[in-house]
Amino acid sequence: MGIRNDARLGLKFVKDVAASRKARRALSGRLASRPPLPKHHFKIAVYYADGAVNLYQMRQWYKPLAKLAETWPVLVLSRTGGGSLGLIDESPLPVAHVRKVTELEQVIADQDIRIVFYVNQNAKNFQMMRYGRRWHVFINHGESDKMYMTTNQFKAYDYSFVAGDAALVRLNKVLWDYDFGKRAITIGRPQADYYSGDLPFTPDGRQVVLYAPTWEGDRSAAAYGSVATHGVALVTSLLATGRHRVIYRPHPRSGVVDHSYGAANKQIIAMINGANGRDPAAHHVYDAGSELGWQLAVADVAIVDISAMVYDRLATGKPLMVTRPLNPAAEIDTGGYLFDCEWLDAGRSGDIVDALDELTHDDEAETRLRSWVERYFGDTTPGAATARFHAAVAHLMDEWDIHAALHADDEDVEEAGFDGLTPLASGEIAEEIATEVMGGTEGEREG
């Protein structure tokens, strides 16, 4: 068994090497066909050291950053082949592929980067953070009460942009001797200002229900997925009413660990196709697209599992229910919104229609929701978070001007660094493949 397993791992590694080399060749062609970046043009950089698997962390920032770039030009610094290839294909922002440290240093020398944003805690962030005379700012890739949101790594950055008061309370429990008044700046959820897109249906009076479950998880403590325990029953009930429209958006990893979970996912997809066949006007949606936004905005009610989707939906200020995990070992942090949310137990999934009717006519639930939205995101009036995001950037630009003037006569002490070790050695090839295939640091693959 051990030999057979080693053989499978060896074969997988060979395939991964081949795939990585193929991606690098494709990337080389794309890079060769592009004009050079204009020099001394970009003021803000977004540093991304992960592969294609974690591009969802960047996607949610595309629209807010594109808007920001109208005032301060923004450049994405991508460190891996797969990540760069994906970003070049889909990002509205210019992308610099800087796999080698020498390439990174050249871009820094050619540009006037004053702020560097980071969307995750990849260990390679530290390679960028060696460059002073600019602000290093953690902007994260979502808001939630997961352990990832309370890491001491926040201290590594000059500043952090956080959603609201809930984040400050959460961080205050773990970040000792941290100057929250200066280094933690609340901006709300600017992504929510761009929850839009072309609808695959024409609104017609049906109540639109977004059901967006997560995957089954790879351990009992993270067994939050509801497709098998809640999903089949609740979707069956909603499809039968004739007055609901279901948007089903399962996690792309659904079924990778548990075959029965995957089977339940396929059953729901088949049910939706069958319902549309019987009633083409229903326009139920199975959504496997990469874009997230219109689903959250158009849904009258959302049913989600414990995941980042809870907080993506919360940012809209619109009704939601959270499925209660059936596995008793699943860890639930009740220190925040989950303490007071509207739970959907598995036993009531078949009665989802009654549960939704009760929720949409529950004034107390609406009052609780407004309170939690304010606690997590502050003012969610359309455009308010974007204004706070831009104001925070303007503040840091002003601070940069102040400190640049104070240090105008300082000698340039930034050196080439890293002892000139920039070729992609065999160990670095393995590291890049691991990044492309598995994602980034621990905790980045959750959600």
Coordinates of C-alpha atoms in Angstrom, one line a residue:
M1 CA 0.0 0.0 0.0
G2 CA 2.8 2.4 0.9
I3 CA 4.7 1.8 -2.4
R4 CA 1.4 2.2 -4.4
N5 CA 0.7 5.4 -2.6
D6 CA 4.2 6.7 -3.2
A7 CA 3.9 5.8 -6.9
R8 CA 0.6 7.8 -7.1
L9 CA 2.2 10.8 -5.5
G10 CA 5.2 10.5 -7.8
L11 CA 2.9 10.4 -10.8
K12 CA 0.9 13.3 -9.6
F13 CA 4.1 15.3 -9.0
V14 CA 5.3 14.6 -12.6
K15 CA 1.9 15.7 -14.0
D16 CA 2.0 18.8 -11.8
V17 CA 5.5 19.7 -13.1
A18 CA 4.3 19.2 -16.7
A19 CA 1.2 21.4 -16.1
S20 CA 3.3 24.1 -14.4
R21 CA 5.7 24.2 -17.4
K22 CA 2.8 24.3 -19.8
A23 CA 1.4 27.3 -17.9
R24 CA 4.8 29.0 -18.0
R25 CA 5.0 28.6 -21.7
A26 CA 1.5 30.0 -22.2
L27 CA 2.4 32.9 -19.9
S28 CA 5.6 33.6 -21.8
G29 CA 3.6 34.0 -25.0
R30 CA 1.1 36.4 -23.3
L31 CA 3.9 38.5 -21.8
A32 CA 5.8 38.8 -25.0
S33 CA 2.7 40.2 -26.8
R34 CA 2.1 43.0 -24.3
P35 CA 3.6 46.4 -24.4
P36 CA 5.9 47.4 -21.5
L37 CA 4.3 49.0 -18.4
P38 CA 4.5 52.8 -18.4
K39 CA 7.3 53.9 -16.0
H40 CA 6.7 56.0 -12.9
H41 CA 2.9 55.6 -13.4
F42 CA 1.5 53.3 -10.7
K43 CA 1.0 54.5 -7.1
I44 CA -0.6 51.4 -5.6
A45 CA 0.3 47.8 -5.9
V46 CA -1.7 44.7 -5.1
Y47 CA 0.7 41.9 -4.1
Y48 CA -0.5 38.3 -5.0
A49 CA 1.8 35.4 -4.4
D50 CA -0.7 32.6 -4.8
G51 CA -1.7 30.4 -7.8
A52 CA -4.9 30.3 -9.8
V53 CA -6.7 28.2 -7.1
N54 CA -7.0 31.2 -4.8
L55 CA -7.9 33.9 -7.4
Y56 CA -11.3 34.2 -5.8
Q57 CA -9.5 36.3 -3.2
M58 CA -8.6 38.8 -5.9
R59 CA -11.8 38.6 -7.9
Q60 CA -13.9 40.3 -5.2
W61 CA -11.5 43.2 -5.3
Y62 CA -11.5 43.8 -9.0
K63 CA -14.3 46.3 -9.2
P64 CA -13.4 48.3 -6.1
L65 CA -9.7 48.5 -7.2
A66 CA -10.6 49.4 -10.8
K67 CA -12.6 52.3 -9.4
L68 CA -9.8 53.3 -7.1
A69 CA -7.4 53.2 -10.1
E70 CA -9.3 56.1 -11.7
T71 CA -7.7 58.3 -8.9
W72 CA -4.5 56.4 -8.1
P73 CA -3.2 53.9 -10.8
V74 CA -3.1 50.3 -9.5
L75 CA -0.8 47.5 -10.5
V76 CA -1.1 43.8 -9.6
L77 CA 2.2 42.1 -8.7
S78 CA 1.8 38.4 -9.3
R79 CA 4.5 35.9 -8.2
T80 CA 3.4 32.6 -9.8
G81 CA 2.8 31.5 -13.4
G82 CA -0.7 30.2 -12.9
G83 CA -1.8 33.2 -10.9
S84 CA -0.3 35.6 -13.5
L85 CA -2.0 33.8 -16.3
G86 CA -5.4 33.9 -14.7
L87 CA -5.0 37.5 -13.7
I88 CA -3.9 38.6 -17.2
D89 CA -7.0 36.9 -18.6
E90 CA -9.6 38.3 -16.2
S91 CA -8.3 41.2 -14.2
P92 CA -9.4 44.7 -15.2
L93 CA -6.1 45.9 -13.7
P94 CA -2.6 45.8 -15.3
V95 CA -0.5 42.8 -14.1
A96 CA 3.2 42.5 -13.7
H97 CA 4.6 38.9 -13.6
V98 CA 7.4 39.1 -11.0
R99 CA 8.3 35.5 -10.2
K100 CA 12.0 36.4 -9.5
V101 CA 13.0 38.8 -6.8
T102 CA 15.1 40.7 -9.4
E103 CA 11.9 41.2 -11.5
L104 CA 10.1 42.4 -8.5
E105 CA 12.8 44.9 -7.7
Q106 CA 12.9 46.2 -11.2
V107 CA 9.2 47.0 -11.1
I108 CA 9.6 48.7 -7.8
A109 CA 12.5 50.8 -9.2
D110 CA 10.5 51.7 -12.3
Q111 CA 7.3 52.7 -10.5
D112 CA 6.3 55.1 -7.7
I113 CA 4.5 52.6 -5.5
R114 CA 3.4 54.2 -2.3
I115 CA 0.9 51.7 -1.0
V116 CA 1.0 47.9 -1.3
F117 CA -2.2 45.9 -0.6
Y118 CA -2.2 42.3 0.5
V119 CA -5.3 40.1 0.2
N120 CA -4.1 37.1 2.1
Q121 CA -1.3 35.9 4.5
N122 CA 0.9 34.0 2.0
A123 CA 4.3 33.5 3.5
K124 CA 5.9 35.2 0.4
N125 CA 4.3 38.5 1.5
F126 CA 7.3 38.9 3.6
Q127 CA 9.5 39.2 0.5
M128 CA 7.6 42.3 -0.5
M129 CA 7.5 43.8 2.9
R130 CA 11.3 44.2 3.0
Y131 CA 10.8 47.3 0.9
G132 CA 10.3 50.4 3.0
R133 CA 9.3 53.9 2.1
R134 CA 5.8 52.8 1.3
W135 CA 2.8 51.6 3.3
H136 CA 2.1 47.9 3.5
V137 CA -1.7 47.4 4.0
F138 CA -3.6 44.2 4.7
I139 CA -7.1 44.3 3.0
N140 CA -8.0 40.6 3.4
H141 CA -10.5 38.8 1.1
G142 CA -13.6 38.8 3.2
E143 CA -15.1 39.3 6.6
S144 CA -16.0 36.5 9.0
D145 CA -15.6 35.2 12.5
K146 CA -13.2 32.4 11.5
M147 CA -9.8 32.0 13.3
Y148 CA -8.1 33.3 10.2
M149 CA -9.5 36.7 11.0
T150 CA -7.7 37.0 14.3
T151 CA -4.2 36.1 13.4
N152 CA -1.3 38.0 15.0
Q153 CA 0.0 38.4 11.5
F154 CA -2.0 41.6 11.3
K155 CA 0.9 43.2 13.2
A156 CA 3.3 42.7 10.3
Y157 CA 1.6 45.4 8.2
D158 CA 1.8 49.1 8.6
Y159 CA -2.0 49.3 8.4
S160 CA -5.0 47.0 8.0
F161 CA -8.3 47.9 6.4
V162 CA -11.1 46.1 8.3
A163 CA -14.8 46.0 7.8
G164 CA -16.2 47.5 11.0
D165 CA -16.6 47.4 14.8
A166 CA -17.0 43.6 15.0
A167 CA -13.6 43.2 13.4
L168 CA -12.0 45.6 15.9
V169 CA -13.6 43.8 18.9
R170 CA -12.4 40.5 17.5
L171 CA -8.9 41.6 16.9
N172 CA -8.7 43.4 20.3
K173 CA -8.9 40.0 22.0
V174 CA -5.6 38.8 20.4
L175 CA -3.5 41.7 19.3
W176 CA -1.7 42.9 22.4
D177 CA -0.3 46.4 22.5
Y178 CA -1.7 47.2 19.0
D179 CA -2.5 50.8 18.1
F180 CA -6.0 50.3 16.8
G181 CA -6.7 54.0 16.5
K182 CA -3.9 54.4 14.0
R183 CA -3.3 51.1 12.3
A184 CA -6.8 49.6 11.9
I185 CA -9.0 51.6 9.6
T186 CA -12.7 50.7 9.1
I187 CA -13.9 50.8 5.5
G188 CA -17.0 48.6 5.5
R189 CA -17.5 46.2 2.6
P190 CA -16.8 48.2 -0.6
Q191 CA -17.3 45.0 -2.7
A192 CA -21.0 45.2 -1.8
D193 CA -21.3 48.4 -3.8
Y194 CA -20.6 46.3 -6.9
Y195 CA -23.0 43.4 -6.3
S196 CA -24.4 43.6 -9.8
G197 CA -24.4 41.8 -13.1
D198 CA -26.6 40.6 -15.9
L199 CA -29.4 38.5 -14.5
P200 CA -30.2 35.2 -16.2
F201 CA -33.9 35.8 -15.7
T202 CA -36.4 38.7 -15.7
P203 CA -37.8 39.5 -12.3
D204 CA -41.5 38.6 -12.3
G205 CA -42.8 38.7 -8.8
R206 CA -41.5 35.3 -7.7
Q207 CA -39.6 35.3 -4.4
V208 CA -36.0 34.7 -5.3
V209 CA -34.2 32.4 -2.9
L210 CA -30.4 32.0 -3.0
Y211 CA -29.2 28.7 -1.6
A212 CA -25.4 28.9 -1.4
P213 CA -24.0 25.9 0.6
T214 CA -20.3 25.3 1.2
W215 CA -18.6 21.9 0.7
E216 CA -18.6 19.1 3.1
G217 CA -15.2 19.9 4.7
D218 CA -12.3 17.6 5.4
R219 CA -12.8 17.2 9.1
S220 CA -15.6 17.0 11.5
A221 CA -14.9 20.4 13.1
A222 CA -15.4 22.1 9.7
A223 CA -18.4 19.9 8.6
Y224 CA -20.6 22.9 7.7
G225 CA -21.9 21.7 4.4
S226 CA -25.7 21.3 4.2
V227 CA -26.3 19.9 0.7
A228 CA -27.0 16.4 2.0
T229 CA -28.6 17.3 5.3
H230 CA -30.7 20.3 4.3
G231 CA -30.4 20.9 0.6
V232 CA -32.3 18.2 -1.2
A233 CA -35.4 18.7 1.1
L234 CA -35.4 22.5 1.0
V235 CA -34.9 22.7 -2.8
T236 CA -37.6 20.1 -3.3
S237 CA -40.1 22.2 -1.4
L238 CA -39.2 25.5 -3.0
L239 CA -39.4 24.0 -6.6
A240 CA -42.9 22.7 -5.9
T241 CA -44.5 26.0 -4.9
G242 CA -44.6 27.8 -8.2
R243 CA -44.0 31.1 -6.4
H244 CA -40.3 30.8 -5.7
R245 CA -37.2 31.0 -7.9
V246 CA -34.2 29.1 -6.7
I247 CA -30.6 30.2 -7.4
Y248 CA -28.4 27.2 -6.4
R249 CA -24.7 28.1 -6.0
P250 CA -22.8 25.2 -4.5
H251 CA -19.2 25.3 -3.5
P252 CA -17.0 24.0 -6.4
R253 CA -15.4 21.5 -4.0
S254 CA -18.7 19.8 -3.2
G255 CA -18.3 16.1 -3.1
V256 CA -14.5 15.9 -3.2
V257 CA -14.3 14.1 0.2
D258 CA -17.8 12.6 0.6
H259 CA -19.3 10.8 -2.4
S260 CA -22.8 11.0 -1.0
Y261 CA -22.4 14.7 -0.6
G262 CA -21.5 15.0 -4.2
A263 CA -24.4 12.8 -5.2
A264 CA -26.8 15.1 -3.3
N265 CA -25.3 18.0 -5.1
K266 CA -25.9 16.3 -8.5
Q267 CA -29.5 15.4 -7.4
I268 CA -30.3 19.1 -6.7
I269 CA -28.9 20.2 -10.1
A270 CA -31.0 17.5 -11.8
M271 CA -34.0 18.7 -9.9
I272 CA -33.5 22.2 -11.0
N273 CA -33.1 21.2 -14.6
G274 CA -36.3 19.0 -14.4
A275 CA -38.3 21.9 -12.8
N276 CA -37.2 24.3 -15.6
G277 CA -38.2 21.7 -18.2
R278 CA -41.7 21.4 -16.7
D279 CA -42.1 25.2 -16.3
P280 CA -39.7 27.2 -18.5
A281 CA -41.0 30.4 -16.9
A282 CA -39.7 29.4 -13.5
H283 CA -36.1 30.2 -14.6
H284 CA -34.5 28.4 -11.6
V285 CA -30.7 28.8 -11.8
Y286 CA -27.8 26.4 -11.2
D287 CA -24.9 28.9 -10.8
A288 CA -21.4 27.6 -11.3
G289 CA -19.9 30.9 -12.5
S290 CA -16.8 32.7 -11.1
E291 CA -18.6 36.0 -10.6
L292 CA -20.3 36.6 -7.2
G293 CA -22.5 39.6 -6.6
W294 CA -25.7 39.7 -8.6
Q295 CA -26.9 36.6 -6.8
L296 CA -26.5 38.3 -3.4
A297 CA -28.2 41.5 -4.6
V298 CA -31.2 40.0 -6.4
A299 CA -32.1 37.3 -3.8
D300 CA -35.1 38.3 -1.6
V301 CA -33.8 35.7 1.0
A302 CA -30.5 33.8 1.2
I303 CA -29.9 30.4 2.8
V304 CA -26.2 29.8 3.5
D305 CA -23.9 27.6 5.4
I306 CA -21.3 28.7 8.0
S307 CA -18.8 30.2 5.6
A308 CA -17.7 33.6 4.2
M309 CA -21.1 33.7 2.4
V310 CA -22.8 34.5 5.7
Y311 CA -21.0 37.8 5.8
D312 CA -21.1 38.5 2.0
R313 CA -24.9 38.3 2.4
L314 CA -24.9 40.2 5.7
A315 CA -23.3 43.1 3.9
T316 CA -26.4 43.6 1.7
G317 CA -28.6 44.1 4.8
K318 CA -31.1 41.7 3.3
P319 CA -32.7 38.6 5.1
L320 CA -30.8 35.4 5.4
M321 CA -30.9 32.1 7.2
V322 CA -27.9 30.0 8.3
T323 CA -28.1 26.2 8.2
R324 CA -27.3 24.6 11.5
P325 CA -24.7 21.8 11.0
L326 CA -26.0 18.3 11.8
N327 CA -22.6 17.1 12.8
P328 CA -22.3 17.8 16.6
A329 CA -18.5 18.1 16.2
A330 CA -18.8 21.1 13.9
E331 CA -17.3 24.2 15.6
I332 CA -19.6 27.2 15.8
D333 CA -18.3 30.5 17.0
T334 CA -21.2 32.2 18.7
G335 CA -19.3 35.2 19.8
G336 CA -20.6 37.2 16.9
Y337 CA -23.5 37.2 14.4
L338 CA -24.0 33.4 14.7
F339 CA -25.1 33.9 18.3
D340 CA -28.2 35.7 17.1
C341 CA -28.7 34.6 13.5
E342 CA -31.8 32.9 12.0
W343 CA -30.9 29.2 12.1
L344 CA -32.4 26.6 9.8
D345 CA -32.3 23.1 11.4
A346 CA -32.2 20.1 9.2
G347 CA -35.5 18.8 10.5
R348 CA -37.3 21.9 9.3
S349 CA -35.7 22.0 5.8
G350 CA -38.8 20.4 4.3
D351 CA -40.9 23.2 5.8
I352 CA -38.7 25.9 4.3
V353 CA -41.6 27.7 2.7
D354 CA -43.2 28.3 6.1
A355 CA -39.9 29.3 7.6
L356 CA -39.3 31.9 4.8
D357 CA -42.8 33.3 5.2
E358 CA -42.3 33.7 8.9
L359 CA -38.9 35.3 8.4
T360 CA -40.1 37.9 5.9
H361 CA -42.8 39.0 8.2
D362 CA -40.8 39.0 11.4
D363 CA -40.2 42.6 12.5
E364 CA -37.9 41.6 15.4
A365 CA -35.7 39.5 13.0
E366 CA -35.4 42.6 10.8
T367 CA -34.4 44.8 13.7
R368 CA -31.8 42.2 14.8
L369 CA -30.4 42.0 11.3
R370 CA -30.0 45.8 11.0
S371 CA -28.1 45.9 14.3
W372 CA -25.7 43.2 13.2
V373 CA -25.2 44.8 9.8
E374 CA -24.2 48.0 11.5
R375 CA -21.9 46.2 13.9
Y376 CA -20.0 44.4 11.1
F377 CA -20.1 46.9 8.2
G378 CA -21.2 50.3 9.5
D379 CA -23.1 52.4 7.0
T380 CA -24.2 50.1 4.1
T381 CA -25.9 52.9 2.1
P382 CA -24.9 52.3 -1.6
G383 CA -21.6 54.1 -2.1
A384 CA -20.8 54.6 1.5
A385 CA -18.2 51.9 1.8
T386 CA -16.5 52.9 -1.4
A387 CA -16.2 56.5 -0.1
R388 CA -14.6 55.2 3.1
F389 CA -12.2 53.0 1.2
H390 CA -11.1 55.9 -1.0
A391 CA -10.9 58.2 2.1
A392 CA -8.6 55.6 3.8
V393 CA -6.3 55.5 0.8
A394 CA -6.3 59.3 0.6
H395 CA -5.3 59.5 4.2
L396 CA -2.4 57.1 3.6
M397 CA -1.3 59.0 0.6
D398 CA -1.2 62.2 2.7
E399 CA 0.8 60.4 5.4
W400 CA 3.2 59.2 2.7
D401 CA 3.7 62.8 1.6
I402 CA 4.4 63.9 5.1
H403 CA 7.0 61.2 5.8
A404 CA 8.6 61.5 2.3
A405 CA 9.2 65.2 3.1
L406 CA 10.6 64.3 6.6
H407 CA 13.1 61.8 5.0
A408 CA 13.8 63.7 1.8
D409 CA 17.5 64.0 2.6
D410 CA 17.9 60.4 3.8
E411 CA 20.4 58.2 1.9
D412 CA 18.8 55.5 -0.2
V413 CA 19.7 52.3 1.8
E414 CA 17.4 49.8 0.0
E415 CA 19.8 47.3 -1.4
A416 CA 19.4 44.5 -3.9
G417 CA 19.1 41.9 -1.0
F418 CA 18.5 38.2 -1.0
D419 CA 22.2 37.7 -1.8
G420 CA 21.3 37.8 -5.5
L421 CA 19.7 34.3 -5.3
T422 CA 16.9 34.7 -7.8
P423 CA 17.0 31.7 -10.3
L424 CA 14.2 29.3 -10.0
A425 CA 16.0 26.4 -8.4
S426 CA 14.5 22.9 -8.1
G427 CA 13.2 23.5 -4.6
E428 CA 11.5 26.7 -5.8
I429 CA 9.9 24.8 -8.7
A430 CA 8.4 22.4 -6.1
E431 CA 7.2 25.3 -4.0
E432 CA 5.6 27.0 -7.0
I433 CA 3.8 23.8 -8.0
A434 CA 2.5 23.4 -4.4
T435 CA 1.2 27.0 -4.5
E436 CA -0.5 26.4 -7.9
V437 CA -2.1 23.1 -6.9
M438 CA -2.9 23.4 -3.2
G439 CA -3.2 27.2 -2.8
G440 CA -1.5 29.4 -0.3
T441 CA -0.8 29.3 3.4
E442 CA -2.8 27.3 6.0
G443 CA -6.3 28.6 6.3
E444 CA -6.4 30.0 2.7
R445 CA -8.2 26.9 1.4
E446 CA -11.1 27.2 3.8
G447 CA -14.5 28.8 2.9

